[in-house]
Amino acid sequence: MVDTRILSDKQKLGATGAELGAAAIRQAIAQKGKASIIVATGASQFELLQNLVAAEDIDWSKVTAFHLDEYVGMDITHPASFRKYLQERFIAPLGGKVMFYPVNAEIDPQAEAQRLSKMIAEHDIDVCFAGIGENCHLAFNDPPADFDTDEPYIVVTLDEACRKQQMGEGWFPSLEAVPQQAISMSIRQILKSRLIILSVPDERKSQAVKDALEGQVDPRFPASIVQSHSQTILLLDPDSASRLA
């Protein structure tokens, strides 16, 4: 069973996700002298990252961070760049102390996916921060997601629902401007994380939440795979939880 919690609003949701994640990071550092994490981007992560970088008693110099995905051909100066997003909201506030492996898909995405796959294979991931897309995607694993590949990072083609979400959130001026491909962390790599914290606010995610929790594990609903994970915490607000039985 997924540990599902409904919080009063986005601010409480973000604070709770950061608190849970910070505790996992502290525990990992205490037990083995280091921690490895996965950080996400998008509108669902604003409040979480704001609270996470403000968390006390974390030695960020002992933390290695990977991130979930990046658009193919995306320059780091573009407003929608996930590298830019994390540089501004995660790396810079921590004074650059964290060891961060960005996804650079500007030139040769296949080579970059292979490079990152080798990097992350050397790390046991303690906590993964992520969200769920409007089409129930997990990272950029759009439906039908590949549940079988063992490659940690893969090049994927984005479906129209995913691209419309990116436009709808204001990252791009038009659907045509949204890239058609991305490098994404694979489903199996995400599931290797000891703890997965999914932050999912907003009514527009409510059907995806229902599909992820109440249906069968199915590649047509990629986030449903977390039903098979031993320690996933799903944080919702009343709007995103509104369709649950």
Short mmCIF file of C-alpha atoms in Angstrom, two decimals:
data_model
loop_
_atom_site.label_atom_id
_atom_site.label_comp_id
_atom_site.label_asym_id
_atom_site.label_seq_id
_atom_site.Cartn_x
_atom_site.Cartn_y
_atom_site.Cartn_z
CA MET A 1 0.00 0.00 0.00
CA VAL A 2 1.17 3.48 -0.87
CA ASP A 3 1.35 5.74 2.21
CA THR A 4 -1.11 8.41 1.08
CA ARG A 5 -1.48 11.64 3.04
CA ILE A 6 -3.83 14.54 2.31
CA LEU A 7 -2.53 17.91 3.46
CA SER A 8 -4.47 21.15 3.74
CA ASP A 9 -2.73 23.07 0.94
CA LYS A 10 0.35 23.28 -1.30
CA GLN A 11 2.42 24.96 1.35
CA LYS A 12 1.79 22.23 3.91
CA LEU A 13 2.34 19.59 1.25
CA GLY A 14 5.73 21.03 0.30
CA ALA A 15 6.81 21.46 3.91
CA THR A 16 5.85 17.88 4.76
CA GLY A 17 7.66 16.43 1.74
CA ALA A 18 10.79 18.38 2.59
CA GLU A 19 10.62 17.33 6.25
CA LEU A 20 10.30 13.65 5.36
CA GLY A 21 13.06 13.86 2.79
CA ALA A 22 15.41 15.79 5.06
CA ALA A 23 14.98 13.14 7.75
CA ALA A 24 15.91 10.42 5.25
CA ILE A 25 18.98 12.37 4.14
CA ARG A 26 20.14 12.92 7.73
CA GLN A 27 19.64 9.24 8.50
CA ALA A 28 21.67 8.14 5.48
CA ILE A 29 24.53 10.48 6.37
CA ALA A 30 24.47 9.27 9.98
CA GLN A 31 24.54 5.62 8.92
CA LYS A 32 27.03 5.65 6.05
CA GLY A 33 28.56 9.11 5.93
CA LYS A 34 26.84 10.16 2.71
CA ALA A 35 23.49 10.35 0.95
CA SER A 36 22.34 10.16 -2.65
CA ILE A 37 19.08 11.71 -3.78
CA ILE A 38 16.98 12.42 -6.86
CA VAL A 39 15.40 15.84 -7.26
CA ALA A 40 12.54 16.81 -9.54
CA THR A 41 11.28 19.95 -11.20
CA GLY A 42 7.96 21.43 -12.28
CA ALA A 43 5.22 23.34 -10.52
CA SER A 44 4.65 20.56 -7.97
CA GLN A 45 8.15 20.97 -6.51
CA PHE A 46 8.28 24.72 -5.80
CA GLU A 47 7.30 24.58 -2.14
CA LEU A 48 9.14 21.33 -1.46
CA LEU A 49 12.50 22.60 -2.71
CA GLN A 50 12.04 25.90 -0.90
CA ASN A 51 11.65 24.02 2.37
CA LEU A 52 14.30 21.40 1.61
CA VAL A 53 17.13 23.88 1.05
CA ALA A 54 16.14 25.57 4.33
CA ALA A 55 16.25 22.31 6.32
CA GLU A 56 18.63 22.39 9.28
CA ASP A 57 21.38 19.97 10.22
CA ILE A 58 22.11 18.58 6.76
CA ASP A 59 25.73 18.51 5.63
CA TRP A 60 25.06 19.04 1.94
CA SER A 61 28.73 18.47 1.09
CA LYS A 62 28.01 14.79 1.78
CA VAL A 63 25.03 14.66 -0.58
CA THR A 64 25.04 13.63 -4.25
CA ALA A 65 22.02 14.66 -6.31
CA PHE A 66 20.74 13.43 -9.65
CA HIS A 67 17.72 14.76 -11.45
CA LEU A 68 14.94 13.06 -13.28
CA ASP A 69 14.84 14.48 -16.77
CA GLU A 70 15.60 17.21 -19.29
CA TYR A 71 14.34 18.17 -22.72
CA VAL A 72 16.40 17.17 -25.75
CA GLY A 73 18.03 20.24 -27.32
CA MET A 74 17.21 22.48 -24.35
CA ASP A 75 19.71 25.27 -23.71
CA ILE A 76 20.38 25.93 -20.03
CA THR A 77 19.41 29.59 -20.48
CA HIS A 78 15.87 28.70 -21.64
CA PRO A 79 13.20 29.53 -19.03
CA ALA A 80 11.91 25.92 -19.20
CA SER A 81 15.32 24.30 -18.69
CA PHE A 82 15.23 21.90 -15.77
CA ARG A 83 18.95 22.48 -15.22
CA LYS A 84 18.23 26.19 -14.89
CA TYR A 85 15.29 25.46 -12.57
CA LEU A 86 17.45 23.36 -10.23
CA GLN A 87 20.40 25.72 -10.40
CA GLU A 88 18.18 28.55 -9.18
CA ARG A 89 16.03 26.65 -6.67
CA PHE A 90 18.38 23.98 -5.35
CA ILE A 91 22.08 24.40 -6.19
CA ALA A 92 22.48 28.14 -5.70
CA PRO A 93 20.58 28.36 -2.36
CA LEU A 94 22.89 25.63 -1.00
CA GLY A 95 25.97 27.56 -2.06
CA GLY A 96 26.99 24.83 -4.48
CA LYS A 97 27.84 22.44 -1.64
CA VAL A 98 25.88 19.50 -3.06
CA MET A 99 27.48 17.27 -5.70
CA PHE A 100 25.04 17.58 -8.59
CA TYR A 101 24.94 15.60 -11.83
CA PRO A 102 22.83 17.57 -14.32
CA VAL A 103 21.18 16.08 -17.39
CA ASN A 104 22.59 17.84 -20.47
CA ALA A 105 20.59 16.80 -23.53
CA GLU A 106 21.65 19.65 -25.77
CA ILE A 107 23.94 17.83 -28.23
CA ASP A 108 24.01 14.02 -27.98
CA PRO A 109 21.16 12.71 -25.80
CA GLN A 110 21.99 9.03 -26.28
CA ALA A 111 25.59 9.53 -25.17
CA GLU A 112 24.43 11.64 -22.23
CA ALA A 113 21.93 8.98 -21.16
CA GLN A 114 24.72 6.40 -21.21
CA ARG A 115 27.07 8.69 -19.25
CA LEU A 116 24.49 9.36 -16.54
CA SER A 117 23.53 5.70 -16.39
CA LYS A 118 27.12 4.81 -15.51
CA MET A 119 27.23 7.58 -12.91
CA ILE A 120 24.05 6.67 -11.06
CA ALA A 121 24.89 2.95 -11.12
CA GLU A 122 27.61 3.74 -8.57
CA HIS A 123 25.09 5.15 -6.08
CA ASP A 124 22.40 3.69 -3.84
CA ILE A 125 19.59 6.24 -3.88
CA ASP A 126 18.25 7.09 -0.43
CA VAL A 127 15.34 9.30 -1.42
CA CYS A 128 13.68 10.30 -4.68
CA PHE A 129 11.58 13.45 -4.82
CA ALA A 130 9.11 13.37 -7.72
CA GLY A 131 5.60 14.18 -8.86
CA ILE A 132 2.94 12.69 -11.12
CA GLY A 133 1.97 14.20 -14.45
CA GLU A 134 -1.53 14.94 -15.67
CA ASN A 135 -1.22 11.86 -17.91
CA CYS A 136 -0.01 9.82 -14.92
CA HIS A 137 3.60 9.95 -16.09
CA LEU A 138 6.46 9.39 -13.66
CA ALA A 139 9.45 11.49 -14.67
CA PHE A 140 9.02 11.71 -18.46
CA ASN A 141 7.90 8.10 -18.75
CA ASP A 142 4.69 8.81 -20.61
CA PRO A 143 2.08 6.10 -21.22
CA PRO A 144 2.59 3.38 -22.22
CA ALA A 145 5.73 3.45 -20.05
CA ASP A 146 8.59 1.01 -20.38
CA PHE A 147 8.46 -1.02 -17.16
CA ASP A 148 11.13 -3.45 -18.36
CA THR A 149 14.25 -1.55 -19.34
CA ASP A 150 17.15 -1.77 -16.92
CA GLU A 151 18.86 1.29 -18.36
CA PRO A 152 18.87 4.01 -15.68
CA TYR A 153 18.43 6.88 -18.16
CA ILE A 154 16.66 6.62 -21.51
CA VAL A 155 15.69 8.90 -24.40
CA VAL A 156 11.90 9.14 -24.67
CA THR A 157 9.32 10.72 -26.95
CA LEU A 158 6.81 12.92 -25.13
CA ASP A 159 3.11 12.43 -25.81
CA GLU A 160 0.78 15.30 -26.59
CA ALA A 161 -0.87 15.32 -23.14
CA CYS A 162 2.51 15.73 -21.51
CA ARG A 163 3.51 18.52 -23.89
CA LYS A 164 0.17 20.29 -23.31
CA GLN A 165 0.80 20.18 -19.57
CA GLN A 166 4.17 21.89 -20.01
CA MET A 167 2.53 24.60 -22.10
CA GLY A 168 -0.38 24.90 -19.67
CA GLU A 169 1.97 25.47 -16.74
CA GLY A 170 3.44 28.43 -18.61
CA TRP A 171 6.88 27.05 -19.46
CA PHE A 172 6.32 27.44 -23.23
CA PRO A 173 4.32 29.92 -25.34
CA SER A 174 2.82 27.27 -27.61
CA LEU A 175 2.52 23.50 -28.05
CA GLU A 176 4.86 23.69 -31.03
CA ALA A 177 7.54 25.19 -28.80
CA VAL A 178 7.55 22.20 -26.43
CA PRO A 179 10.32 19.73 -27.34
CA GLN A 180 9.18 16.33 -28.55
CA GLN A 181 11.88 14.30 -26.80
CA ALA A 182 13.64 14.20 -23.45
CA ILE A 183 16.14 12.22 -21.44
CA SER A 184 14.28 10.59 -18.55
CA MET A 185 15.23 8.45 -15.63
CA SER A 186 13.65 5.06 -16.21
CA ILE A 187 10.89 3.51 -14.14
CA ARG A 188 13.12 0.73 -12.79
CA GLN A 189 15.80 3.20 -11.73
CA ILE A 190 13.25 5.29 -9.84
CA LEU A 191 12.02 2.16 -8.07
CA LYS A 192 15.55 1.46 -6.80
CA SER A 193 15.19 4.43 -4.43
CA ARG A 194 14.76 3.42 -0.79
CA LEU A 195 12.16 6.13 -0.26
CA ILE A 196 10.03 7.81 -2.92
CA ILE A 197 8.26 11.04 -1.98
CA LEU A 198 5.61 12.07 -4.52
CA SER A 199 4.26 15.62 -4.20
CA VAL A 200 1.06 16.00 -6.21
CA PRO A 201 -1.10 19.10 -5.70
CA ASP A 202 -3.92 20.51 -7.88
CA GLU A 203 -7.24 19.27 -9.23
CA ARG A 204 -5.78 18.79 -12.72
CA LYS A 205 -3.80 15.84 -11.30
CA SER A 206 -6.82 14.22 -9.62
CA GLN A 207 -7.60 11.68 -12.34
CA ALA A 208 -3.94 10.69 -12.58
CA VAL A 209 -3.85 10.19 -8.81
CA LYS A 210 -6.94 7.97 -9.00
CA ASP A 211 -5.44 5.95 -11.85
CA ALA A 212 -2.16 5.54 -9.99
CA LEU A 213 -3.72 4.37 -6.74
CA GLU A 214 -6.98 2.63 -7.52
CA GLY A 215 -6.32 0.70 -10.71
CA GLN A 216 -4.04 -2.16 -11.63
CA VAL A 217 -0.33 -1.61 -12.14
CA ASP A 218 -0.36 -0.84 -15.84
CA PRO A 219 2.07 0.86 -18.28
CA ARG A 220 -0.88 2.95 -19.48
CA PHE A 221 -0.80 4.59 -16.03
CA PRO A 222 2.96 4.83 -15.37
CA ALA A 223 2.76 6.11 -11.79
CA SER A 224 0.72 3.04 -10.83
CA ILE A 225 4.06 1.22 -10.59
CA VAL A 226 4.63 2.78 -7.16
CA GLN A 227 2.04 0.33 -5.83
CA SER A 228 4.83 -2.23 -6.09
CA HIS A 229 7.38 -0.12 -4.19
CA SER A 230 8.00 -0.87 -0.53
CA GLN A 231 8.24 2.72 0.70
CA THR A 232 6.41 5.37 -1.29
CA ILE A 233 4.76 8.37 0.36
CA LEU A 234 2.18 10.20 -1.76
CA LEU A 235 1.37 13.72 -0.62
CA LEU A 236 -1.87 15.25 -1.90
CA ASP A 237 -3.97 18.33 -1.30
CA PRO A 238 -7.78 18.21 -1.18
CA ASP A 239 -8.02 19.06 -4.89
CA SER A 240 -5.68 16.34 -6.15
CA ALA A 241 -7.34 13.82 -3.83
CA SER A 242 -10.87 14.79 -4.89
CA ARG A 243 -11.53 11.76 -7.13
CA LEU A 244 -10.32 9.10 -4.73
CA ALA A 245 -12.93 6.66 -3.47
#
